[in-house]
Coordinates of C-alpha atoms in Angstrom, one line a residue:
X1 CA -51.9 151.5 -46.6
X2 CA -51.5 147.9 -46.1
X3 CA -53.5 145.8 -43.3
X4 CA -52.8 143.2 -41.1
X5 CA -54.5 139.8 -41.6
X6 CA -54.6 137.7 -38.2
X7 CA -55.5 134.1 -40.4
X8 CA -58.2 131.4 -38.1
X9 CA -56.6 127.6 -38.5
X10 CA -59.2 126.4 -40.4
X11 CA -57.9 129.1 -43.3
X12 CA -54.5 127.1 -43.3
X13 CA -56.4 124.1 -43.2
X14 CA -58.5 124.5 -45.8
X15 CA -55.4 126.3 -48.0
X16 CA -51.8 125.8 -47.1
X17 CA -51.0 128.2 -49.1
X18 CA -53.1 130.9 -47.5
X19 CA -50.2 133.0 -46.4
X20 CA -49.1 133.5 -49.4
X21 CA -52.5 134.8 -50.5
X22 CA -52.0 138.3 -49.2
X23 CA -50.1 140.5 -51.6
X24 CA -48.0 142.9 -49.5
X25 CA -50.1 143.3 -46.2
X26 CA -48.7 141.5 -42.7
X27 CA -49.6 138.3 -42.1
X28 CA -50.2 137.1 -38.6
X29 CA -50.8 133.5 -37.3
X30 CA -51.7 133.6 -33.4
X31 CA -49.9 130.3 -31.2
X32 CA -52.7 129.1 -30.5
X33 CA -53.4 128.3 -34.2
X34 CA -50.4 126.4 -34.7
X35 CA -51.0 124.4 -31.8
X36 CA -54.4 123.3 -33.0
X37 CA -52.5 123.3 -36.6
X38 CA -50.1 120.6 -34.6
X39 CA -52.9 118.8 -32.9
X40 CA -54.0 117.7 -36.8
X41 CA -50.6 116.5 -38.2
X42 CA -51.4 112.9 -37.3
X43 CA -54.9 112.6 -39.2
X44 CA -54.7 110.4 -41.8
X45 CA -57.0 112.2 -44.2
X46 CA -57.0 115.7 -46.2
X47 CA -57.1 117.6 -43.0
X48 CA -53.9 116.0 -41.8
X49 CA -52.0 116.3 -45.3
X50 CA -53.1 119.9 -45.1
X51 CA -51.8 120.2 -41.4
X52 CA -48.2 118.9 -42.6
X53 CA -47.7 121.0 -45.5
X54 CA -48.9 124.1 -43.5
X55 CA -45.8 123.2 -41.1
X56 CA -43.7 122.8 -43.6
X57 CA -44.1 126.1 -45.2
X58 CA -43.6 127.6 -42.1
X59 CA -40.5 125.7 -40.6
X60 CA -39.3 126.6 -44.0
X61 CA -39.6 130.1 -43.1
X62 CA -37.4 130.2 -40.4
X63 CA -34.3 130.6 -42.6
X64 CA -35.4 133.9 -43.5
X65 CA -35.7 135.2 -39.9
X66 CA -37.7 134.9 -36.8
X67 CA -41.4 134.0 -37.4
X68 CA -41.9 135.7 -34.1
X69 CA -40.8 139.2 -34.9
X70 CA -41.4 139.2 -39.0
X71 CA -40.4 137.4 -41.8
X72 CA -40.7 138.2 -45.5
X73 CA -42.7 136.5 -47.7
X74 CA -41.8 136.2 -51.5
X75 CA -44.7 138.5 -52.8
X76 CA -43.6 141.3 -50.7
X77 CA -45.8 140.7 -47.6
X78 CA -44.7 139.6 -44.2
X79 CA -45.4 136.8 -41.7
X80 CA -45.3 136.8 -38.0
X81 CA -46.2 134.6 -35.3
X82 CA -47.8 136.0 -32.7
X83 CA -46.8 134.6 -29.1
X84 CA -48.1 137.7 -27.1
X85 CA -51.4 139.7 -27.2
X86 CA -53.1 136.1 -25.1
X87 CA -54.3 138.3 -22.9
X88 CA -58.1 138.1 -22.1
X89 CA -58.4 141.8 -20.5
X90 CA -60.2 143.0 -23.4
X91 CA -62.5 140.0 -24.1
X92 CA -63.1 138.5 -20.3
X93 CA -66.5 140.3 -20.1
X94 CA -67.7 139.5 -23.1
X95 CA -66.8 135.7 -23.8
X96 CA -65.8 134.3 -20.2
X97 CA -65.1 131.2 -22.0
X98 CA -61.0 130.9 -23.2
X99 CA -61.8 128.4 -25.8
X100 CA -59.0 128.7 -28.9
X101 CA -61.5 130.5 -31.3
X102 CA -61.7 133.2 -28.4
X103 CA -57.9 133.1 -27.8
X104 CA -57.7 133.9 -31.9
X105 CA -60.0 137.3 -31.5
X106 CA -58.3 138.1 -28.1
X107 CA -54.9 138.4 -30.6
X108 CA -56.9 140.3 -33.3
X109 CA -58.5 142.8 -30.8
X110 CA -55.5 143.3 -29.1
X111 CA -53.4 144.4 -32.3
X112 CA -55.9 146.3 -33.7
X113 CA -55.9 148.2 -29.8
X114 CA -52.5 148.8 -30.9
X115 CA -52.7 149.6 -34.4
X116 CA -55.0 152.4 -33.1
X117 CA -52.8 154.3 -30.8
X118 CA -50.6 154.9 -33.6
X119 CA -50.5 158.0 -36.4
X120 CA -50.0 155.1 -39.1
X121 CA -51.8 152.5 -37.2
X122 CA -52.9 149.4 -40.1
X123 CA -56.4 148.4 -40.3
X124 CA -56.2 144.5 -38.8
X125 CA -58.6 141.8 -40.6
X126 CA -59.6 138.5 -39.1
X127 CA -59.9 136.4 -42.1
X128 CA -61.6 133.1 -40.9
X129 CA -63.7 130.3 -43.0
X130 CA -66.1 130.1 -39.4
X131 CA -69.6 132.0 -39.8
X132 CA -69.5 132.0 -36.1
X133 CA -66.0 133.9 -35.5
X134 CA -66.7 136.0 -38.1
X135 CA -70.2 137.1 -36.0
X136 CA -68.1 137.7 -32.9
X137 CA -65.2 139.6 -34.4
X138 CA -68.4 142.0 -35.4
X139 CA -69.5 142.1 -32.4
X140 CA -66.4 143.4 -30.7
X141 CA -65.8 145.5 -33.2
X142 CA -63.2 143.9 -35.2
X143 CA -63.4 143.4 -39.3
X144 CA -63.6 139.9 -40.0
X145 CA -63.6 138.5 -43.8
X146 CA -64.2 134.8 -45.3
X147 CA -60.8 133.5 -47.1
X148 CA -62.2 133.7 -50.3
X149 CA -58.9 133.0 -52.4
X150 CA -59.9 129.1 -52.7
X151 CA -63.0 129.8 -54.7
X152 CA -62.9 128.5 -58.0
X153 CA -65.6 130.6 -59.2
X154 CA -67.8 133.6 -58.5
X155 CA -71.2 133.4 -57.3
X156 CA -73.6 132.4 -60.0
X157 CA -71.1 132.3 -62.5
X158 CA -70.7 128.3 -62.7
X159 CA -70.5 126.9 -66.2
X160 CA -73.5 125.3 -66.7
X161 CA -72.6 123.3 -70.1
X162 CA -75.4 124.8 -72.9
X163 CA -76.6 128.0 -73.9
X164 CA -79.5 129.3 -75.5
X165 CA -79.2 131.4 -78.8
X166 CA -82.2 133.2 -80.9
X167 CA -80.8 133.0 -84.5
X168 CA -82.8 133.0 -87.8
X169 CA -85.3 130.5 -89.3
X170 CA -83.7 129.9 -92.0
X171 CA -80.4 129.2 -90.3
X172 CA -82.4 126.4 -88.2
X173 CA -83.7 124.8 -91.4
X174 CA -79.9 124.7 -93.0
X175 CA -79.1 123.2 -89.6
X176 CA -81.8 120.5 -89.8
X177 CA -80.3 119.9 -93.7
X178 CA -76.9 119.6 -93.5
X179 CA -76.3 118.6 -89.3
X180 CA -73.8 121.4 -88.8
X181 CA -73.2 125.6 -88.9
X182 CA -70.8 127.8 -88.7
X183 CA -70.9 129.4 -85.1
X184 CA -69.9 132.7 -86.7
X185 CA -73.5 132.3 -88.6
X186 CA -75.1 132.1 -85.2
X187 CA -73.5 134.9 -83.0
X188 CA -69.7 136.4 -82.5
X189 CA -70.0 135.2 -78.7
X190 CA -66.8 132.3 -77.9
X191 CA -67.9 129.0 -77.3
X192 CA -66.2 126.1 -74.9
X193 CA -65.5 122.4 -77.0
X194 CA -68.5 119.9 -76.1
X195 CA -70.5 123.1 -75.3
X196 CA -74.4 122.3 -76.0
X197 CA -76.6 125.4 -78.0
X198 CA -80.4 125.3 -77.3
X199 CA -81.0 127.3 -81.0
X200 CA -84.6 128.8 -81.3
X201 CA -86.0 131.2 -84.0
X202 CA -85.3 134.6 -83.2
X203 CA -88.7 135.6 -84.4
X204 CA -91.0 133.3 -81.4
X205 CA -91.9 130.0 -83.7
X206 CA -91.8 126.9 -82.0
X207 CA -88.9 126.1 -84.0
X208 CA -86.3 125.0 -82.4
X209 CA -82.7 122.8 -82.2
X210 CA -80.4 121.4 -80.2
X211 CA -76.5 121.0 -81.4
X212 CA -72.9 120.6 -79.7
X213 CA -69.8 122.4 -80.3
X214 CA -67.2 120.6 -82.1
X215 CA -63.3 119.9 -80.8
X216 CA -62.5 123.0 -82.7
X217 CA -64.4 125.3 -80.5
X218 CA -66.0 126.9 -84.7
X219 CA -69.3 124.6 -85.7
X220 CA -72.0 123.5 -83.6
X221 CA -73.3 120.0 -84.8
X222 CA -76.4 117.7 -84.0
X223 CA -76.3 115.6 -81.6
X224 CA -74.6 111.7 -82.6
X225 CA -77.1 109.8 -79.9
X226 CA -80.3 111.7 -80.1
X227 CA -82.9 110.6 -77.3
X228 CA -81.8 107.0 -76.6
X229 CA -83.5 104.4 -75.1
X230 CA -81.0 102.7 -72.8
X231 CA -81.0 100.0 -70.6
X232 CA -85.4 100.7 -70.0
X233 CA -84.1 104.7 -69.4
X234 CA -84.9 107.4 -71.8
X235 CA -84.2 111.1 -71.3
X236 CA -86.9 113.1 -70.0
X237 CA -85.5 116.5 -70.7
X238 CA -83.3 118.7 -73.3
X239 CA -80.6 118.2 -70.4
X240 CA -80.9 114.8 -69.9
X241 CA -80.5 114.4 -73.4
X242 CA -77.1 116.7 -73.5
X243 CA -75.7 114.2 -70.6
X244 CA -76.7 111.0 -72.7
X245 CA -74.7 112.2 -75.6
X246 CA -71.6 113.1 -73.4
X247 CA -71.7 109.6 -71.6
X248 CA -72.1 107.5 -74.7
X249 CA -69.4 109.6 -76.8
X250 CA -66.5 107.4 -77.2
X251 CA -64.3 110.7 -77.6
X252 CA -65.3 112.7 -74.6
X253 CA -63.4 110.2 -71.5
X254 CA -64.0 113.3 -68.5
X255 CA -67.5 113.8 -68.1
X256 CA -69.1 115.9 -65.5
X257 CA -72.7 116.8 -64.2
X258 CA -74.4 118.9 -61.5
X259 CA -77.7 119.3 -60.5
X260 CA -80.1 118.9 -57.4
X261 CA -81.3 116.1 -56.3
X262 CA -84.2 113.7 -57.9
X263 CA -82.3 115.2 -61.6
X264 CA -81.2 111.6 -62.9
X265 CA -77.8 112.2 -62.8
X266 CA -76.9 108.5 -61.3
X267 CA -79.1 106.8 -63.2
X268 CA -78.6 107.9 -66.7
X269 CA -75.1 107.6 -65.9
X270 CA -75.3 103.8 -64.6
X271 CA -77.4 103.0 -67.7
X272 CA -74.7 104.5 -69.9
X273 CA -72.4 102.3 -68.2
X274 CA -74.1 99.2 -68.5
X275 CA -74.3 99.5 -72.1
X276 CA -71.4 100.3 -73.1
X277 CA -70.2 97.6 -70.7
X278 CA -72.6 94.9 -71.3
X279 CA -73.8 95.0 -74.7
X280 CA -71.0 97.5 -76.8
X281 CA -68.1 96.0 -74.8
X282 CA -66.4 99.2 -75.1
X283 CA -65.2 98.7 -71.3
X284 CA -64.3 96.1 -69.7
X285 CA -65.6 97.1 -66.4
X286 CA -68.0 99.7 -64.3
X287 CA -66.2 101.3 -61.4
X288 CA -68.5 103.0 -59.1
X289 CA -67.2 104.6 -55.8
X290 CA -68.7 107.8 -53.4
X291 CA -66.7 109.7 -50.9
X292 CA -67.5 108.3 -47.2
X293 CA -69.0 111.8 -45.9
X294 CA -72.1 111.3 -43.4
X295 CA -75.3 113.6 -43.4
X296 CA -75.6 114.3 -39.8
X297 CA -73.9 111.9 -37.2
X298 CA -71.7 109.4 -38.2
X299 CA -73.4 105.9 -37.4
X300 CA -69.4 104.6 -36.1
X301 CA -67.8 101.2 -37.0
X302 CA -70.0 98.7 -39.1
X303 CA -70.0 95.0 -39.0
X304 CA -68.7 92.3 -41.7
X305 CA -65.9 92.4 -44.3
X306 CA -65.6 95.3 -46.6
X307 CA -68.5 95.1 -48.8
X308 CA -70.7 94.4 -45.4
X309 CA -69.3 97.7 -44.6
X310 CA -69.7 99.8 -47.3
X311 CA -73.2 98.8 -48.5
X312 CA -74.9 101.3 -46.0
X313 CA -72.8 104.1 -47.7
X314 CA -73.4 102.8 -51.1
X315 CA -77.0 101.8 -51.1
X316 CA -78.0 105.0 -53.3
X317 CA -75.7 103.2 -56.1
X318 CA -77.6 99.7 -55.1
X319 CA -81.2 101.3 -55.5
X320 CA -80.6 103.1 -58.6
X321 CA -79.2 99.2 -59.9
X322 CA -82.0 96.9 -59.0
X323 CA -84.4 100.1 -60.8
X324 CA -82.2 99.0 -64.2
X325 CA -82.7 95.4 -63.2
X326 CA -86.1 95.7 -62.4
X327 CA -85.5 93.7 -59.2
X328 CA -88.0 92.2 -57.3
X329 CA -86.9 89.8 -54.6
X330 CA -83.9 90.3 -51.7
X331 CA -80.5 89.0 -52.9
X332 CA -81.9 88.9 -56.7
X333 CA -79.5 92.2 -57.2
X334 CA -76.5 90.6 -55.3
X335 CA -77.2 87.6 -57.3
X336 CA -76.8 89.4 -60.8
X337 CA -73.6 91.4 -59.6
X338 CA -72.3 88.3 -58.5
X339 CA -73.0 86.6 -61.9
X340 CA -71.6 89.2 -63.7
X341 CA -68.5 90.4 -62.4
X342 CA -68.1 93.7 -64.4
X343 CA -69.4 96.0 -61.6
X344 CA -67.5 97.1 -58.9
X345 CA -68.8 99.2 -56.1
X346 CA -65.9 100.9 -54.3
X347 CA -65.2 103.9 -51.4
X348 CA -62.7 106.4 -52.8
X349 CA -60.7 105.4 -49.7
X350 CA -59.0 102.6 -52.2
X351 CA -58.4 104.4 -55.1
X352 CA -55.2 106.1 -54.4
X353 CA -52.1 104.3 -56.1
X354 CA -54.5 102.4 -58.7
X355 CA -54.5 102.7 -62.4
X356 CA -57.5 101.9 -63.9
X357 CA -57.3 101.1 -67.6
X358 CA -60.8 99.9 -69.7
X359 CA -63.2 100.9 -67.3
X360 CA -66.4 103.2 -67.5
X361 CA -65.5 104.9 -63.7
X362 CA -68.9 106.7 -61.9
X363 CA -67.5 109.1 -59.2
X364 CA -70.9 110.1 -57.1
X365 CA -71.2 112.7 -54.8
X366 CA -68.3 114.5 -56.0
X367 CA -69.2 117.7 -54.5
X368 CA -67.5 116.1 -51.4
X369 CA -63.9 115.5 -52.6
X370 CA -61.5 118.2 -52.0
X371 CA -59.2 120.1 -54.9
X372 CA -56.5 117.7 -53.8
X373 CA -58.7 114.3 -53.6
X374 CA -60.1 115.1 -57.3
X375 CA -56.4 115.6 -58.6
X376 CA -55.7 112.0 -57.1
X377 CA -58.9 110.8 -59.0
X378 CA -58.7 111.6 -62.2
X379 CA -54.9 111.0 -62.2
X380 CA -55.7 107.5 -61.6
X381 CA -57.4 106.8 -64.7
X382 CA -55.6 104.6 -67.5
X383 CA -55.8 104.3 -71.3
X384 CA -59.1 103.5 -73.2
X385 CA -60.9 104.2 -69.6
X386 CA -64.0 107.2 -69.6
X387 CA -64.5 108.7 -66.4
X388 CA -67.9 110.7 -65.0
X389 CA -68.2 113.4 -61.9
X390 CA -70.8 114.2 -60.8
X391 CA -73.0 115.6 -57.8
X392 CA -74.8 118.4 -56.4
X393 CA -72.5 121.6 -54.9
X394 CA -75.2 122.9 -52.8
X395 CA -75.8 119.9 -51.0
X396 CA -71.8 119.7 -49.1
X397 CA -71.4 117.8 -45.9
X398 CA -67.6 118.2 -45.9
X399 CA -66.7 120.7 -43.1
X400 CA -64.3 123.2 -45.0
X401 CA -66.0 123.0 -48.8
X402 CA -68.9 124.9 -50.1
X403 CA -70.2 125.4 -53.2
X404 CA -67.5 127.6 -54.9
X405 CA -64.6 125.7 -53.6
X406 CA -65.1 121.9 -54.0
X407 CA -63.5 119.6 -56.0
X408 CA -66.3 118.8 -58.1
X409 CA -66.7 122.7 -58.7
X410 CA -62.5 122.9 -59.5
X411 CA -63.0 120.3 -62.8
X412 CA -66.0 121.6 -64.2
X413 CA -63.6 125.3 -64.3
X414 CA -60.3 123.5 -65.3
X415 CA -61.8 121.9 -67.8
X416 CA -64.7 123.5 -69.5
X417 CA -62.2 124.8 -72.0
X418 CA -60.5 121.0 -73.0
X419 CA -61.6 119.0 -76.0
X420 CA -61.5 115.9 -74.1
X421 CA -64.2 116.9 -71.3
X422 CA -68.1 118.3 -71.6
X423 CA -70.2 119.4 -68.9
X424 CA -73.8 119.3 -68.3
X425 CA -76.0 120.6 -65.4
X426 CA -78.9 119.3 -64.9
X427 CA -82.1 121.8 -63.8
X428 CA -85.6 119.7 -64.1
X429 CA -86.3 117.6 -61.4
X430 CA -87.5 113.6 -62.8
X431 CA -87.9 111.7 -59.5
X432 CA -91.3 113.0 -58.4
X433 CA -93.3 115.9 -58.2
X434 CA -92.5 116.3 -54.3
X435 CA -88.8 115.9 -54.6
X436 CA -88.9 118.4 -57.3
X437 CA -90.8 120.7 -54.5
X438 CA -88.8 119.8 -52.3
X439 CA -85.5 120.8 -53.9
X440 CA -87.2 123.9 -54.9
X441 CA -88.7 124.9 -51.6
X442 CA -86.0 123.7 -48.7

């Protein structure tokens, strides 16, 4: 028996294409959520572009029939918009408030009232990305569901970039001889290109190894830049040494990394960076830009031109810098930057229409960035250019992501199976012992 789905606004604005996400159940979008759909049309930011492509889809519609009795949909479901059913009769004693999120359950209650008074009545299903509608919908007895269709990946089930493997000591002493095996020595279990193999002897020696899959996805080699000391930085860690040989391979240009804060991912980035940049001259520049998302309230409009501006927002980029420049004194970092004129500190803001060719680009915070804002990213970047994601997907300040549905999230999927790309995520906290403890315990 199919089911109605009564969809919130923030589904469509999350996914456009949510309406089509249904199979062959109804679809029903309440007024009022077009009205708030219509009151976003005019932001100039993801929201917005989201808002205009939902209205487009359904003005599109129309030619099949009218949206406010039912329309099919091309995978065999329907759509309707639902103008009636705003009545409060049901709902008045329990929320007295008519605020739109109450106006969407007064439609969902109402049709499933109706559904039930029939012999074939459909089970109706509030799908909304709100915690909070979700909570009421239970309370007054309605099923309510999360829109779950934009997750990338299932819980617990993101790539994480290595793998550990028990194999025979003998097979770690032929890997110490000749740098390379066979994966079909080591196990029958399919490997990703780039992907990193903690190898340890299957019998409980200390013996151990750590080697990369090759482009070919069939031997598992040792590592080209083994523990280097950049720049004053030196891995700390078996991961930190994976995401050193990813950002200083000259063959891998999509690099990206998660892991919790205080992990070095910045850091060993921007020393990677400045290496290649400074003394290999195998870019011509460092690009390094952050998604403008606030933790907590926005502090408004800033004073100043545009780097006046944006130095509150990148200062985490500006701290990890004077660290590699062992900075003392105010203005001795501006200074440097100044003098050197290979690093550029940007806001993503800028970056659509570019093409950036030769440069060593540091995306941080990429948790942030949407499906669509990541697309525009990496579809800026030119020949002989490398390019590094990174960030931390349980720490999202952007209203309609989370952890399985971000941006950064969507690469690390997309691409875990391309020989162009590796992925690393990084688990030992390096900062201190309290941030450790902290991203442990809160």
């Amino acid at each position: 028996m199919n089911n109605i789905y009564v969809l919130d606004t923030n589904v469509l604005l999350q996914d456009p294409h949510a309406i089509f996400s249904f199979e062959d159940n109804d679809v029903v979008i309440p007024a009022v959520v077009l009205e708030e759909v219509d009151s976003k049309k005019r932001y100039m930011d993801e929201v917005g572009r989201n808002a205009r492509q939902v209205s487009k889809l359904i003005d599109n519609l129309r030619q099949a029939g009218k949206l406010h009795e039912k329309v099919p949909l091309e995978n065999g479901g329907t759509l309707r918009i639902e103008l009636n059913h705003r009545s409060f009769q049901q709902l008045q004693e329990v929320f007295v408030e008519k605020s739109n999120d109450n106006r969407i359950l007064a439609v969902a209650k109402n049709i499933s009232l109706e559904e039930e008074t029939k012999e074939d009545g459909k089970t109706v299903v509030l799908v909304s990305k709100d915690v909070l509608v979700r909570v009421k919908a239970d309370a007054i007895g309605l099923t309510a569901e999360d829109f779950l269709n934009d997750r990338v990946v299932e819980i617990d089930h993101i790539y994480t970039g290595y793998l550990e493997v028990y194999i025979d000591k003998g097979l770690l002493n032929l890997f110490y001889e000749k740098g390379e095996l066979q994966l079909s020595e080591i196990t029958n279990h399919p490997f990703y290109p780039q992907q990193f193999l903690i190898m340890k002897d299957a019998l409980g020696s200390s013996a151990s190894a750590i080697g990369i899959v090759d482009s070919t996805g069939k031997k598992v080699k040792k590592l080209t830049h083994p523990s280097e000391h950049i720049w004053g930085i030196k891995p700390r860690n078996v991961q930190q040494s994976m995401a050193m040989e990813l950002l200083l391979r000259d063959d891998i240009p999509l690099v990206t990394m998660i892991g919790k804060a205080g992990t070095g991912k910045t850091l060993l980035t921007l020393a990677a960076g400045l290496l290649q940049i400074e003394d290999l001259y195998t870019y011509k520049k460092l690009l390094v830009a952050r998604p403008i998302v606030p933790v907590g309230k926005d502090i408004g409009y800033l004073p100043g031109e545009k780097e006046e501006k944006l130095r509150p927002w990148m200062q985490p980029i500006y701290d990890n810098l004077e660290y590699l420049f062992n900075t003392k004194k105010p203005g001795e970092l501006d200074a440097i930057l100044a003098g050197m004129g290979s690093i550029e500190v940007e806001a993503l803001t800028y970056i659509r229409g570019r093409s950036i060719p030769d440069q060593f680009i540091i995306i941080d915070e990429a948790q942030n960035l949407t499906k669509h804002e990541v697309k525009t990213i990496l579809t800026r970047v030119g020949d002989r250019s490398k390019i590094v994601l990174m960030g931390d997907p349980n720490q999202i300040d952007h209203p309609y992501l989370d952890e399985y549905n971000n941006g950064l999230t969507y690469v690390v999927e997309r691409f875990k199976d391309q020989t162009i790309s590796g992925h690393i995520k990084l688990v030992k906290g390096e900062r201190s012992g309290l941030a450790q403890l902290a991203a442990d315990l809160l």
